[in-house]
Short mmCIF file of C-alpha atoms in Angstrom, two decimals:
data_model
loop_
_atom_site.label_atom_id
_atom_site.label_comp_id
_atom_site.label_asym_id
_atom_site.label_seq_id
_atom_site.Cartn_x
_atom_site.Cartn_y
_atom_site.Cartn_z
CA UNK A 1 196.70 212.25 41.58
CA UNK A 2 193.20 210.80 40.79
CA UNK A 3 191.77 214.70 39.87
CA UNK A 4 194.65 214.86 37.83
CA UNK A 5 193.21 211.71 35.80
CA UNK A 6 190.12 212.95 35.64
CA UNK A 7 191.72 216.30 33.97
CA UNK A 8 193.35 214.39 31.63
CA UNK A 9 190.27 212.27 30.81
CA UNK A 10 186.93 213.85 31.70
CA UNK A 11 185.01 211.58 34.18
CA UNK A 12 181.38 212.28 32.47
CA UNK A 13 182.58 210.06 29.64
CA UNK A 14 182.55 206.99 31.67
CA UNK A 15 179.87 204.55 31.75
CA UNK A 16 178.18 204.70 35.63
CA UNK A 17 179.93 201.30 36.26
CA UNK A 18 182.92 203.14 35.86
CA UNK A 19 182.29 206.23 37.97
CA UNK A 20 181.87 203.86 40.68
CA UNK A 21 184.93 202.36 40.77
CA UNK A 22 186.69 206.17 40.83
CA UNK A 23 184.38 206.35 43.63
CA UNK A 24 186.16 203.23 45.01
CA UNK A 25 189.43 204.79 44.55
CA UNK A 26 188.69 208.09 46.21
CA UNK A 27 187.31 206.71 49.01
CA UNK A 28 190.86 205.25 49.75
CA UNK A 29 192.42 208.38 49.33
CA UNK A 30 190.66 211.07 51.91
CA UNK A 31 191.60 214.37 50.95
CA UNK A 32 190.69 213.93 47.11
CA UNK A 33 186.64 213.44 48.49
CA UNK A 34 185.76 216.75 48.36
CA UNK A 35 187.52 217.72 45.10
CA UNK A 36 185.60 214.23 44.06
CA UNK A 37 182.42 214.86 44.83
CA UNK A 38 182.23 218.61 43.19
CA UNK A 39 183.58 217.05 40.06
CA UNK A 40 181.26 214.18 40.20
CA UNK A 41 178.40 216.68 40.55
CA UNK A 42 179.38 218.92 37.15
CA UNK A 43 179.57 215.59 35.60
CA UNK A 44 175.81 214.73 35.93
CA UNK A 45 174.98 217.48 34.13
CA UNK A 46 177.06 216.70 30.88
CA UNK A 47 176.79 213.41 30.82
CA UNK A 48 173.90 212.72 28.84
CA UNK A 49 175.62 215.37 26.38
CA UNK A 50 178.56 212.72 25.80
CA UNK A 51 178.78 209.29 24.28
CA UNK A 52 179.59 206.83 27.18
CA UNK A 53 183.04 204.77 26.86
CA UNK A 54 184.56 201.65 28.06
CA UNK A 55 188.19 201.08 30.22
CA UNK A 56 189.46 199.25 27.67
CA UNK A 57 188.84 202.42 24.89
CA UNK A 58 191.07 204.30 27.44
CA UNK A 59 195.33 205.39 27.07
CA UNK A 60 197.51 202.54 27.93
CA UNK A 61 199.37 205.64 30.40
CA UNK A 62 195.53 206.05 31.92
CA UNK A 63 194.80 202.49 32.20
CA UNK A 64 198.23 201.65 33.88
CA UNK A 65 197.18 205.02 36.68
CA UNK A 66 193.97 203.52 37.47
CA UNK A 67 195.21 199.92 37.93
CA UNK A 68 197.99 201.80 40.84
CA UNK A 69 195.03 202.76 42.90
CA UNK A 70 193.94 198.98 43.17
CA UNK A 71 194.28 196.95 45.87
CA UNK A 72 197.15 194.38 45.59
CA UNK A 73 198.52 196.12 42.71
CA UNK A 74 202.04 195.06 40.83
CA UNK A 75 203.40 197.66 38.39
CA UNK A 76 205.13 194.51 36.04
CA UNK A 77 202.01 192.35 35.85
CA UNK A 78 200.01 195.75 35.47
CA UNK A 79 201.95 196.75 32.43
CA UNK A 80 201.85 192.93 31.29
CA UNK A 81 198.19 192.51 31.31
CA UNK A 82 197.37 195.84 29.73
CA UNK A 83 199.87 194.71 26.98
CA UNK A 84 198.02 191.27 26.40
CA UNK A 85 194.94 192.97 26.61
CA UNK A 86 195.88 194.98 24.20
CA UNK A 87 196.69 192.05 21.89
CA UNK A 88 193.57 190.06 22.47
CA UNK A 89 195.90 187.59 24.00
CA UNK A 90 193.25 187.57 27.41
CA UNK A 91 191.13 184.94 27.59
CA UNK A 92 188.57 185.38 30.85
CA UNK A 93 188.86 182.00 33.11
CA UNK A 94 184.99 181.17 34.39
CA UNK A 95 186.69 179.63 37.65
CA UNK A 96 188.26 182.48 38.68
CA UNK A 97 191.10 181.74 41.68
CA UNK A 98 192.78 184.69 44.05
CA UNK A 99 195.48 183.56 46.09
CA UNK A 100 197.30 186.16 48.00
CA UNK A 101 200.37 184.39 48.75
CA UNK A 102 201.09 184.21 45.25
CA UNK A 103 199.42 187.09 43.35
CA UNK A 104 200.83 185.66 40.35
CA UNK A 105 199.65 187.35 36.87
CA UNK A 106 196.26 184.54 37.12
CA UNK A 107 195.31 186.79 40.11
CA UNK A 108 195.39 189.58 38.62
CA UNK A 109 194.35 188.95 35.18
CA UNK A 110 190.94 188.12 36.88
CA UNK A 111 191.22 191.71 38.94
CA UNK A 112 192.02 193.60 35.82
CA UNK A 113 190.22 191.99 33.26
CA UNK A 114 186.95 192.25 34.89
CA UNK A 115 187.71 195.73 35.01
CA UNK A 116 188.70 196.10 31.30
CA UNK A 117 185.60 194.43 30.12
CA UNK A 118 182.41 195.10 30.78
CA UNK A 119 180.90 192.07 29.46
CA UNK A 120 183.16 189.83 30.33
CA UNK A 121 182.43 185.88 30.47
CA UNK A 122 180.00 185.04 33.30
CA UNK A 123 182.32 183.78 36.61
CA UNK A 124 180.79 179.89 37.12
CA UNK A 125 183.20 180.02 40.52
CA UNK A 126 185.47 183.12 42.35
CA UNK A 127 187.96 181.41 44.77
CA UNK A 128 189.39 183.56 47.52
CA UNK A 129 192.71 182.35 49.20
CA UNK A 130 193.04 185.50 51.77
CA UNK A 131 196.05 184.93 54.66
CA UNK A 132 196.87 188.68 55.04
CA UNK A 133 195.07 191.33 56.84
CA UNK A 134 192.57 193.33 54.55
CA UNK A 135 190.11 196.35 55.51
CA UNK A 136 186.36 195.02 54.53
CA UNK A 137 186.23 197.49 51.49
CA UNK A 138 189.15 195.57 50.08
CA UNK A 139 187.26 192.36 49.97
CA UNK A 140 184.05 193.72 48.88
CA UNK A 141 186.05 195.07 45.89
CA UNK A 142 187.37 191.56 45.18
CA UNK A 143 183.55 190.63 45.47
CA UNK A 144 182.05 192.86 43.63
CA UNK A 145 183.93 192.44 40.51
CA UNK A 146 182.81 188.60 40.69
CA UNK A 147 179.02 190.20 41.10
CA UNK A 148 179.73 192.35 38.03
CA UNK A 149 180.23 189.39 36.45
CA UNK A 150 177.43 187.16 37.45
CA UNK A 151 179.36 184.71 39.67
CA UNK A 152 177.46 181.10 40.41
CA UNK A 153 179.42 180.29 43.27
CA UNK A 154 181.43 182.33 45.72
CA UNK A 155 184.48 180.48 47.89
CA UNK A 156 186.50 183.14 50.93
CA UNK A 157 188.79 180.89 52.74
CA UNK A 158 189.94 183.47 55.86
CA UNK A 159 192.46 181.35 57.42
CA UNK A 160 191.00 182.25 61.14
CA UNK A 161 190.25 185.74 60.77
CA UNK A 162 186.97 187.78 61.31
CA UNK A 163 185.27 188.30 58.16
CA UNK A 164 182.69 191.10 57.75
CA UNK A 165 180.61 190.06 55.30
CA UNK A 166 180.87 191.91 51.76
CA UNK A 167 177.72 194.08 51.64
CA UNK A 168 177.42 193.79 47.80
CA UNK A 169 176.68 190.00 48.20
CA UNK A 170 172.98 191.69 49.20
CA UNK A 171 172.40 192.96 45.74
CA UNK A 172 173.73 189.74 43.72
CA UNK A 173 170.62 188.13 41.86
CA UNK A 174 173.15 185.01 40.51
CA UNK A 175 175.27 183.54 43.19
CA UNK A 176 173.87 180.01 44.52
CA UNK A 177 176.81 178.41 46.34
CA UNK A 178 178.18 180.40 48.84
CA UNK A 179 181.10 178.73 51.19
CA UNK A 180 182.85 180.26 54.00
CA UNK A 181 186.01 178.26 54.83
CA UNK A 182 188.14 178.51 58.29
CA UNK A 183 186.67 182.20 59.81
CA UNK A 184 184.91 183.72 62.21
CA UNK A 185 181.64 185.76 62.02
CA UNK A 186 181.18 187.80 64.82
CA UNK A 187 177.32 189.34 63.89
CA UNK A 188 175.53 190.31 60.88
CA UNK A 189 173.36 193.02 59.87
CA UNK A 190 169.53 192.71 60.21
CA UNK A 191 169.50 194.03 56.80
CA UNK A 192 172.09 191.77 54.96
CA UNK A 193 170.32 189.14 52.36
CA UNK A 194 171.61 186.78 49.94
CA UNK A 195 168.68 186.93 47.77
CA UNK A 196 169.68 184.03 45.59
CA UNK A 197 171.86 181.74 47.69
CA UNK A 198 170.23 177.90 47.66
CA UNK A 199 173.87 176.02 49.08
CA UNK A 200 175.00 177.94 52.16
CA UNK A 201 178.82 175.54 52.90
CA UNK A 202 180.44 176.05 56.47
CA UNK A 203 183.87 174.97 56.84
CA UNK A 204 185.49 175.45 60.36
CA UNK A 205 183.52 178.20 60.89
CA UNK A 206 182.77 180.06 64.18
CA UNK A 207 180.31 182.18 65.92
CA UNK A 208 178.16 181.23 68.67
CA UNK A 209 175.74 178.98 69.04
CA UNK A 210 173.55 180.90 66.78
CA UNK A 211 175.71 181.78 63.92
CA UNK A 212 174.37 179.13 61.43
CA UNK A 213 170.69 180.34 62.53
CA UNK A 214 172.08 183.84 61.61
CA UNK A 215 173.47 183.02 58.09
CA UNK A 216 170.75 180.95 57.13
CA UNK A 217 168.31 183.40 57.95
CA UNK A 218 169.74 185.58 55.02
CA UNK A 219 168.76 183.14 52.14
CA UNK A 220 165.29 183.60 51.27
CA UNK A 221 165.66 180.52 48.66
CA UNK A 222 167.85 178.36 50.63
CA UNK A 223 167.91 174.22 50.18
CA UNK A 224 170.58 173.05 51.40
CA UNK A 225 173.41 173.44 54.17
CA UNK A 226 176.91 172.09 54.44
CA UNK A 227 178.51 171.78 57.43
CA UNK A 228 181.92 170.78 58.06
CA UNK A 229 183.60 170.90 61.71
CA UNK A 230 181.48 172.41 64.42
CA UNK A 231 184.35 174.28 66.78
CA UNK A 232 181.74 175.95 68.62
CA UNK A 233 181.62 174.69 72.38
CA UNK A 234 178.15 175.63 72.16
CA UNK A 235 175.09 173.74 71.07
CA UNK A 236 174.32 174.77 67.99
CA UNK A 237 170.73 174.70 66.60
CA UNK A 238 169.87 174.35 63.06
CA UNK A 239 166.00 175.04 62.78
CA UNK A 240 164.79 175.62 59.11
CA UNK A 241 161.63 175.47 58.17
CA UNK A 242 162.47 175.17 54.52
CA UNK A 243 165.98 173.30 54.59
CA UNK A 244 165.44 170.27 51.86
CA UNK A 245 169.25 168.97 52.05
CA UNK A 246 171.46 168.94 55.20
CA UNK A 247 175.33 167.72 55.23
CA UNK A 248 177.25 167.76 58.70
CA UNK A 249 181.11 166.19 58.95
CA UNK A 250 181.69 166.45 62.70
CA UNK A 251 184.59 163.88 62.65
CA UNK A 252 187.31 164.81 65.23
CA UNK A 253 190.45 165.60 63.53
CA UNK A 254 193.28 165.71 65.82
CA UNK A 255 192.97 167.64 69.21
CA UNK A 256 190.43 170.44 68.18
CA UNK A 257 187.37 170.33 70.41
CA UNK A 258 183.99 170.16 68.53
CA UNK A 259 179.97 171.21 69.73
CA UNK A 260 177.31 169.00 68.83
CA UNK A 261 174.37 169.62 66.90
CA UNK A 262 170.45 170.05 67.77
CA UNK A 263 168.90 168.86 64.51
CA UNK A 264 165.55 170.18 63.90
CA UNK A 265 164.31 170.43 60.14
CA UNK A 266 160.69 168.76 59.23
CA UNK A 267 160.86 169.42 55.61
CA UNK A 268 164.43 168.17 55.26
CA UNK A 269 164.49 165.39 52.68
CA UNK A 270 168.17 164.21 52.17
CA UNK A 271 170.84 164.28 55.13
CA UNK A 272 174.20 163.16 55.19
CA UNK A 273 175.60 163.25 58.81
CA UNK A 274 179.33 162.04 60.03
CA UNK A 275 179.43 162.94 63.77
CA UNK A 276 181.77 162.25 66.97
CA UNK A 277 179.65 164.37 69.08
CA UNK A 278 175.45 163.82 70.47
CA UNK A 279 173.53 165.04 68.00
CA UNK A 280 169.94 165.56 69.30
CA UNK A 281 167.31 164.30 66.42
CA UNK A 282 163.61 165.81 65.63
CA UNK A 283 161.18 164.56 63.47
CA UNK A 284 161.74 164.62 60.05
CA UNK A 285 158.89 163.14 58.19
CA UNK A 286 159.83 164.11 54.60
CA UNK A 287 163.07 162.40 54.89
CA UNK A 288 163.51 160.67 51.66
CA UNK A 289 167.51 159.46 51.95
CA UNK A 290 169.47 159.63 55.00
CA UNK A 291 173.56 158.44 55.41
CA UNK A 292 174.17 158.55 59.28
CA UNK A 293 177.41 157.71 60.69
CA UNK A 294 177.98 158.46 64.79
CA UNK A 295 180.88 157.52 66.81
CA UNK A 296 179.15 157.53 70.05
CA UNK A 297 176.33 156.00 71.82
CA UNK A 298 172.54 157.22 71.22
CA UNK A 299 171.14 155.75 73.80
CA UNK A 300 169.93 158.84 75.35
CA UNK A 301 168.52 160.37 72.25
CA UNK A 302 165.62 158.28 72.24
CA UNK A 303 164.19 160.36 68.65
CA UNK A 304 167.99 159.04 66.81
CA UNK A 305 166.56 156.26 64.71
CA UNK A 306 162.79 156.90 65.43
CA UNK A 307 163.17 159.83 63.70
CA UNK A 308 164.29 158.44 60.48
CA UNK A 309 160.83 156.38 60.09
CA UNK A 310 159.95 158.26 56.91
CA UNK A 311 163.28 157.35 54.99
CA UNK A 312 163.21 155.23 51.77
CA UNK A 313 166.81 155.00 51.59
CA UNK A 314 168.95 154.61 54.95
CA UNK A 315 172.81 154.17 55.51
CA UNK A 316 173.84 154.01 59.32
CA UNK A 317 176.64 152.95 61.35
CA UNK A 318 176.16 153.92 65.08
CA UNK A 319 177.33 152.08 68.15
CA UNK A 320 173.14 151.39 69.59
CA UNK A 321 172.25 150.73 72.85
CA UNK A 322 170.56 147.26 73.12
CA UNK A 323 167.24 148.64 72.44
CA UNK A 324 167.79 150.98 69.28
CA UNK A 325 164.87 152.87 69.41
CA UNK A 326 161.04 152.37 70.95
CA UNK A 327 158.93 149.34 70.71
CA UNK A 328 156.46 149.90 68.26
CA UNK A 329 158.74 152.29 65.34
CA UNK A 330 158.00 151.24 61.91
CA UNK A 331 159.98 151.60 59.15
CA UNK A 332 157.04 151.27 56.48
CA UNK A 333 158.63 153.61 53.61
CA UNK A 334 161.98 151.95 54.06
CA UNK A 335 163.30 150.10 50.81
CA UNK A 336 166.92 150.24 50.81
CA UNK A 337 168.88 149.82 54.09
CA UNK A 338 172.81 149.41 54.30
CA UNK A 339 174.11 148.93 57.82
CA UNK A 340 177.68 149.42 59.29
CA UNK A 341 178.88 145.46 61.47
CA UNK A 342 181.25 148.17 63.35
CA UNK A 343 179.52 148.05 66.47
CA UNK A 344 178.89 145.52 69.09
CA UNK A 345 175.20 145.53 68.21
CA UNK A 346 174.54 145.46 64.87
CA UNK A 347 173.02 142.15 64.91
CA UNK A 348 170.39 143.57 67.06
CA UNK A 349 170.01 146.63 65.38
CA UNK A 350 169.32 144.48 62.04
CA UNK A 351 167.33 141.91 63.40
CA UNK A 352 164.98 145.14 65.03
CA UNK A 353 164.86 146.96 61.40
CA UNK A 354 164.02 143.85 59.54
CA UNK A 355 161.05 142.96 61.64
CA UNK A 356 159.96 146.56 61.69
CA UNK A 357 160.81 147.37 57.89
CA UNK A 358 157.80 145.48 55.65
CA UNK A 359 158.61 146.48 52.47
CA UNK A 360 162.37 146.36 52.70
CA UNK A 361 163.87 145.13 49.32
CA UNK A 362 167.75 145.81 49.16
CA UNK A 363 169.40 145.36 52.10
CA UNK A 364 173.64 145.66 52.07
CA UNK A 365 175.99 144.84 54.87
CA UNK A 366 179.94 146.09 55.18
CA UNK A 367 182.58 146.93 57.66
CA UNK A 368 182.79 150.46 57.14
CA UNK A 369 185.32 151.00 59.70
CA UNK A 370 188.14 148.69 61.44
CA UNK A 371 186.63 147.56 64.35
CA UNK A 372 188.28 145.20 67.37
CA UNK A 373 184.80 144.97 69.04
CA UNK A 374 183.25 141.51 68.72
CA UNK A 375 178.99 141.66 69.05
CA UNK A 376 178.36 141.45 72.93
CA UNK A 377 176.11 137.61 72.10
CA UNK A 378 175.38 135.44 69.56
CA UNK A 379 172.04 136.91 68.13
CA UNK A 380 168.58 135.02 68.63
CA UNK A 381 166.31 134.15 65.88
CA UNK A 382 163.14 135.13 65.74
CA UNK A 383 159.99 132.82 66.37
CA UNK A 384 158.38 135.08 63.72
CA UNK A 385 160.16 135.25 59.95
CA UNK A 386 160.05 139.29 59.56
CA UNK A 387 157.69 139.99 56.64
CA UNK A 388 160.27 141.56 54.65
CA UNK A 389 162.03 138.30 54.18
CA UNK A 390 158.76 136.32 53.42
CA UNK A 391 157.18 138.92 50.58
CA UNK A 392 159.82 141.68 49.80
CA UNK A 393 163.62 141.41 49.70
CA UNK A 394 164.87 141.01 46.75
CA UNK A 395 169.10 141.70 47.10
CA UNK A 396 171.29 140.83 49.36
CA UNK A 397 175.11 142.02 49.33
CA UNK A 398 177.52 141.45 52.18
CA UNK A 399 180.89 143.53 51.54
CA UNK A 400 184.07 142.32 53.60
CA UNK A 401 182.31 139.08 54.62
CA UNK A 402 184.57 137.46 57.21
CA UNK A 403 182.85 134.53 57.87
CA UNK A 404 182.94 134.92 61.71
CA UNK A 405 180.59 132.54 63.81
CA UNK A 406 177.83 135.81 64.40
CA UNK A 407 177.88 136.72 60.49
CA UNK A 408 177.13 133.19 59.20
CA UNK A 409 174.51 132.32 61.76
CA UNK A 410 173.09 135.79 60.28
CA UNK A 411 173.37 135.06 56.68
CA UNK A 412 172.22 131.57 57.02
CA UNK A 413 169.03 132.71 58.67
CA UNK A 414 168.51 135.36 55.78
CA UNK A 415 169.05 132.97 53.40
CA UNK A 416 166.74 130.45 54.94
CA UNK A 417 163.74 132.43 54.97
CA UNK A 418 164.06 135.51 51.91
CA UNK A 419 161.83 133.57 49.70
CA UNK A 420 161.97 136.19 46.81
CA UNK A 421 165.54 136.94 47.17
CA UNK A 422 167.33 137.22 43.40
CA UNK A 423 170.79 137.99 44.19
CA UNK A 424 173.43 137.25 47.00
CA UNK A 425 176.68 139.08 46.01
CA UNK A 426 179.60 138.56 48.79
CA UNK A 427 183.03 140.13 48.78
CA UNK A 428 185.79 139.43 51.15
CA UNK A 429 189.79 141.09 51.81
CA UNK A 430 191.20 138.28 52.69
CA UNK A 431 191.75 136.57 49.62
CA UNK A 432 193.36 133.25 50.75
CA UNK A 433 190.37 132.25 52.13
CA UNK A 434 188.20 133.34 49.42
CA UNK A 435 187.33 129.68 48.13
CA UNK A 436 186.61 128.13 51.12
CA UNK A 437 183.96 130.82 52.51
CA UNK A 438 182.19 131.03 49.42
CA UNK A 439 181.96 127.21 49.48
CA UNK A 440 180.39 127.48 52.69
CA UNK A 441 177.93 130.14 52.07
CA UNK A 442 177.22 127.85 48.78
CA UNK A 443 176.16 125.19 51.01
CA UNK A 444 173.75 127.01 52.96
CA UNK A 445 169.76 126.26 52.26
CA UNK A 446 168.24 128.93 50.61
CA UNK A 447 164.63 129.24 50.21
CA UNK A 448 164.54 131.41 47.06
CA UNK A 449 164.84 128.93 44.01
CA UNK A 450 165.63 131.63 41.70
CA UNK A 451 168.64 133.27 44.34
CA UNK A 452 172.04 133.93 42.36
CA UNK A 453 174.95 133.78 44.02
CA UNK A 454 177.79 136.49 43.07
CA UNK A 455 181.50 135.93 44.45
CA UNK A 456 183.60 139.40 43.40
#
């Protein structure tokens, strides 16, 4: 059937995008090779004796045969499409979506309209929904027609399966986002690249303990990594010299069992970490903004908060032990700190942080999470006034104050000694008793003459 096309319409008058896609269709059909590959060879000798055509400058009849070699073809949205295109009734969609369990005419409007034009719009996002079983050149074909037309961003959710990855992702100079979504990698080649990949995303994704090593080793340009559910029982070690962003949701959802993490990035600047398992923490000393949320004890990860010295701009909630980190840490680059009052000892973690954070100037305190733990004593002041409160902090803001015995002996002592605090700004969800703890905090000394209070 496909030398019978090429009878009908002579293959050396087809631009060498198009040859390779008869190439494509060939290869799915065996016993036509041969008879392909001698016609393929008579055609490089006429073809710079012809003027080269497009798809689209095809017979509706020809068009129609090529489109029933595709993959995931559908003879009434075939003959649809060809008949809008015809029209100029197809607009090209820059998010482009493939969803199997539909194939609706959206699907394939993106299959055959990249096909029918050569210059079609540039693909900002390609979004592949795959449940059913495909052979790897089905989904490079998918791929490739989002690298033909300079896809930004590439999305293949597998829905548990093993996915090879496509091998003409290693010629693509445009893509920057790639995200895998619920699969399994078993290995990839030592010579697959993503040449231009900066936001490697892993959803669900399995592998070994070395699988996000593997990946990331492919991106020559790579920033930043998102990682979402580790369901590897195995540690898994994320080592990257050049990493600048890192993003890790670990939370346990439901029953599935979930690894832990060995974190160890020096140039990473931003990290944004929600985790139910130990995560082991190295030095990061370019770390300009970190938001850290752990559901377990660090305790025996002695580098947890010491490694976060560097920081300007902190957000943690973590269950510490009673000593949060070594004597001696100093937070010197810290400005802005919000803290989680989740965990039994968050007054000690604060009152540690604001004697070892000099030039802290914004610091914010909420109840991130519902919590039934009351702090294990009521806290101690200092002998010495921290010298954040005497020369630096500036704003204060306590979200879902509650007014409990341990928060107002906390705010009282804040209050007492910021002496260049501007703003106060409290918040509370109990609204019946709104009124009468703002008219206690009101009555609190303050030290700061200039302080504004703010009730919302």
């Amino acid at each position: 059937m496909v030398v019978r096309i090429f009878t009908v319409y002579p293959l050396y008058k087809l631009r060498p995008y198009m040859r390779k896609l008869f190439f494509f269709l060939c290869t799915h059909v065996p016993k036509q090779r041969a008879k392909f590959t001698r016609i393929m060879e008579s055609c490089q000798k006429k073809q710079k004796l012809e003027t080269p055509t497009e798809l689209s400058d095809m017979p509706d009849d020809l068009i129609f045969k090529i489109f029933s070699f595709l993959p995931f073809f559908k003879e009434d949205l075939a003959t649809r499409f060809i008949s809008e295109y015809g029209k100029g009734l197809w607009n090209p969609d820059p998010n482009a979506i493939f969803d199997d369990e539909s194939l609706d005419m959206t699907c394939m409007s993106f299959v055959y309209g990249s096909l029918m034009s050569k210059d079609a719009q540039i693909l900002d996002s390609l979004h592949l929904k795959l449940r059913k079983y495909y052979i790897a050149s089905d989904i490079n074909f998918l791929v490739q027609l989002g690298v033909n037309r300079s896809m930004r961003e590439l999305r293949i959710d597998f829905f548990g399966k093993t996915l090879e990855l496509p091998c003409c992702l290693s010629t693509c100079t445009t893509l920057k986002v790639l995200v895998l979504d619920h699969l399994n990698i078993m290995s990839v080649p030592g010579w697959f690249r993503l040449p231009s990949v900066e936001t490697l995303q892993l959803s669900s994704v399995t592998g070994g303990s070395n699988y996000v090593p593997s990946l990331i080793r492919l991106c020559s340009v790579h920033e930043r990594l998102v990682v979402d559910q580790n369901r590897n029982k195995d540690l898994v070690n994320i080592n990257v010299p050049t990493l600048r962003s890192l993003s890790i949701d670990n939370k346990r959802r439901g029953h599935v069992p979930l690894g832990s993490f060995w974190i160890n990035v020096p140039s990473l600047m931003f990290l944004n970490i929600k985790d139910t398992f130990q995560t082991i923490f190295e030095s990061m000393p370019a770390m300009i903004k970190a938001n850290i949320e752990v559901a377990h004890d660090q305790s025996q990860s002695v580098k947890f908060i010491e490694s976060l010295t560097s920081t300007r701009h902190l957000c943690l909630c973590s269950p510490t032990s009673e000593n949060p980190y070594p004597n001696g840490t100093k937070f010197s680059n810290l400005v802005h700190l919000k803290l989680c009052t989740c965990s039994a000892g968050w007054q000690n973690l604060l009152a540690c942080m604001l004697n070892d954070a000099p030039n802290l100037r914004s610091l914010t305190l909420k109840l991130r999470h519902k919590s039934d733990v009351n702090p294990k004593k009521v806290w101690e002041k200092p002998t010495v006034v921290p010298e954040c409160l005497s020369t630096r902090l500036e704003i204060l803001k306590w979200r879902d104050y509650e007014g409990t015995e341990h928060e107002k002996d906390m705010v009282g002592y804040i209050l007492a000694n910021a002496t260049f605090l501007q703003r106060a700004t409290f918040s509370t969800k109990d609204r019946n008793q709104c009124d009468s703890r703002f008219s206690e905090l009101q009555s609190l000394e303050r030290v700061s003459e200039i302080c504004e209070f703010v009730f919302d």
